[in-house]
Short mmCIF file of C-alpha atoms in Angstrom, two decimals:
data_model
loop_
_atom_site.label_atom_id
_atom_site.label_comp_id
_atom_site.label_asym_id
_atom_site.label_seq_id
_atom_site.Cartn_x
_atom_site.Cartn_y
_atom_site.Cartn_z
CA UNK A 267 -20.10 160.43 23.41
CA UNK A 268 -23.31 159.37 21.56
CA UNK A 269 -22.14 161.39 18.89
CA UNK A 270 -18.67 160.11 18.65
CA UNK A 271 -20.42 156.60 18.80
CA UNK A 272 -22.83 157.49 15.85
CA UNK A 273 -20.15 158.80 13.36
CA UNK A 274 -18.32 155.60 14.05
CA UNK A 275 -20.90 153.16 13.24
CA UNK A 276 -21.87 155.33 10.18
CA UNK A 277 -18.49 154.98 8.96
CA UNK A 278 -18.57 151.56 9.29
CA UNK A 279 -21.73 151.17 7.66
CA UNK A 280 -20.48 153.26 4.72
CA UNK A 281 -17.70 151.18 4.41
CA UNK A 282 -19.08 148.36 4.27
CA UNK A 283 -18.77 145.52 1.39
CA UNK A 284 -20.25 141.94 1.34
CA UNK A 285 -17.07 140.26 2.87
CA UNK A 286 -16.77 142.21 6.02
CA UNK A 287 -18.82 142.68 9.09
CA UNK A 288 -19.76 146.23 9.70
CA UNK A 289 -20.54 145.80 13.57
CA UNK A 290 -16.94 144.50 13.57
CA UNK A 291 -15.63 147.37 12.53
CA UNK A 292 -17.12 149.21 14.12
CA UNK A 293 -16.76 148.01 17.38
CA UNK A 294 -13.02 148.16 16.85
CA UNK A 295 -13.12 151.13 15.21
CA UNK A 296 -15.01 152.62 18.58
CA UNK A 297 -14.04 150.01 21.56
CA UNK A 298 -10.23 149.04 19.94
CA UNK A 299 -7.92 151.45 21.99
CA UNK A 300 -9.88 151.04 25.36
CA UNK A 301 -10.37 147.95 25.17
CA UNK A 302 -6.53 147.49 25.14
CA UNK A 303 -6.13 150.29 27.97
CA UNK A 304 -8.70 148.28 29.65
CA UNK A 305 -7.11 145.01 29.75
CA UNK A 306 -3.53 146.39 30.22
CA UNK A 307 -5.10 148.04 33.94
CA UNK A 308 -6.56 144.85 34.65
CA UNK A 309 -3.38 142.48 34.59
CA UNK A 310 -1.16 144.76 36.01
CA UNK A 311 -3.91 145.87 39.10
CA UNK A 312 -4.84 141.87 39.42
CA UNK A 313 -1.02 141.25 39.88
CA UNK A 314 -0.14 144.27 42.23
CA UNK A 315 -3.59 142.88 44.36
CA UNK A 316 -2.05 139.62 44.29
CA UNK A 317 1.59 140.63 45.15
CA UNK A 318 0.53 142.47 47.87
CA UNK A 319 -1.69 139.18 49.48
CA UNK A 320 1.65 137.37 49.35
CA UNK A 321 3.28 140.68 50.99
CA UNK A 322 5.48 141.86 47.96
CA UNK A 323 5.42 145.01 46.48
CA UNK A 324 4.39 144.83 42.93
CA UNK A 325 6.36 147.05 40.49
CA UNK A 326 5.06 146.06 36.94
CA UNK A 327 6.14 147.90 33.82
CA UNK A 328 7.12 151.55 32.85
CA UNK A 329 3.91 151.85 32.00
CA UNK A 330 2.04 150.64 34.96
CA UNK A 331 4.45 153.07 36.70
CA UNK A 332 2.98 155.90 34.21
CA UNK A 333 -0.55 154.82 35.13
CA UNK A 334 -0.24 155.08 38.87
CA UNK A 335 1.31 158.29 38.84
CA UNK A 336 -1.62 159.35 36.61
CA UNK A 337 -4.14 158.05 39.06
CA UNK A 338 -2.84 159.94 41.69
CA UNK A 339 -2.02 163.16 40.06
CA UNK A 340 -5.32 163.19 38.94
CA UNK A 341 -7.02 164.71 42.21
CA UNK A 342 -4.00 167.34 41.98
CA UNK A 343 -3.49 168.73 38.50
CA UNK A 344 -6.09 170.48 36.50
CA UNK A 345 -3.93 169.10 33.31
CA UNK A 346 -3.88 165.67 34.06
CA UNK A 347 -7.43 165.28 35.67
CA UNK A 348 -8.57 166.81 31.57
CA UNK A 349 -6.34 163.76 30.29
CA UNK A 350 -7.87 161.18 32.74
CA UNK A 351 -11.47 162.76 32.42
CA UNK A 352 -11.47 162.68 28.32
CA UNK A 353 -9.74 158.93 28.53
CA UNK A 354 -12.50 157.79 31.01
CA UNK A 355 -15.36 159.16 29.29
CA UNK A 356 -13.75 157.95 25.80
CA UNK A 357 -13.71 160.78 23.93
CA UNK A 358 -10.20 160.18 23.07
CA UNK A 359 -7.96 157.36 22.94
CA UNK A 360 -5.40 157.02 26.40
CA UNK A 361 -2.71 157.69 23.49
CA UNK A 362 -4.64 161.43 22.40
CA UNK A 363 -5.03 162.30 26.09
CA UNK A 364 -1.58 161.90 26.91
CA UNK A 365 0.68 163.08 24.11
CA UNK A 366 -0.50 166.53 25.35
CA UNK A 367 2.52 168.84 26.17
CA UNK A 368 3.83 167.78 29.78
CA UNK A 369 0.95 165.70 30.91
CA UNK A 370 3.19 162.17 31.74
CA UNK A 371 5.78 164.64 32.97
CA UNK A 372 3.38 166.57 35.14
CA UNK A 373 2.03 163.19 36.63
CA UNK A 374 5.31 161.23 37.50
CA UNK A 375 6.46 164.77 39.39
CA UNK A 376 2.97 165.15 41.14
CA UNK A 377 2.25 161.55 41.29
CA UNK A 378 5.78 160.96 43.00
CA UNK A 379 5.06 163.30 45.67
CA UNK A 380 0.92 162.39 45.93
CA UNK A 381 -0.03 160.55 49.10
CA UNK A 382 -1.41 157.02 48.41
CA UNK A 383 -5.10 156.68 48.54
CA UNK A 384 -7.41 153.94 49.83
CA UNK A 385 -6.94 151.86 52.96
CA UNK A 386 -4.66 149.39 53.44
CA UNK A 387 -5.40 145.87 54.06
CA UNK A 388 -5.62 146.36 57.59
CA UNK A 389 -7.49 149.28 58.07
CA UNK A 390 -10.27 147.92 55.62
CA UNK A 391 -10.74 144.63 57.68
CA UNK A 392 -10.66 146.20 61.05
CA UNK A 393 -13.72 148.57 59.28
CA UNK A 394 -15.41 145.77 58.14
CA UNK A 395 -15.30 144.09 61.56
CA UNK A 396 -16.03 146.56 63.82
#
């Protein structure tokens, strides 16, 4: 990752002329593409937390749909826990990772089937308050 991170600031160093900031571009250059996967998570996660304190069922997007069958075909495919494991440690962009032959197919027919993880709201309080 350090290594990815250097190239990308020497780049934008290189490429630098008097009108543009080079820490600019390189930050988007290096951060762009997570920081969008990054934000996308945290709206959709914020509104399925608060959908399910009113005691909906938040269904979001395609795409949030995509990213929770990811999560939990993660623990149960050796293909998708590569994708998730290069996206998390940002050696590739969430785009990269999963335009790999079969990987979004793979998850939704895992993730479908995948038991759901965590404790529910219930359990976790009567943990807490025991």
């Amino acid at each position: 990752m350090a290594l990815v991170q250097a190239e990308l600031l020497r780049d934008a160093l290189r490429a630098q002329t008097d009108q543009e900031n080079p820490i600019l571009r390189y930050e988007e250059a290096a951060l762009g593409p997570f920081n969008e996967t990054l934000r996308f998570w945290e709206r959709n996660r914020l509104a399925e937390i608060y959908t399910r304190i009113r005691g909906g069922r938040f269904y979001g997007s395609a795409g949030w749909t995509t990213a929770k069958a990811l999560e939990a075909a993660t623990p149960a495919d050796p293909e998708v826990l590569t994708a998730m494991g290069d996206i998390g440690s940002m050696l590739v962009s969430p785009e990269e990772a999963l335009a790999s032959p079969g990987v979004v197919g793979r998850a939704m027919s895992v993730g479908a089937d995948a038991p759901a993880t965590g404790l529910r709201r219930a359990e976790l309080v009567g943990t807490i308050t025991r």
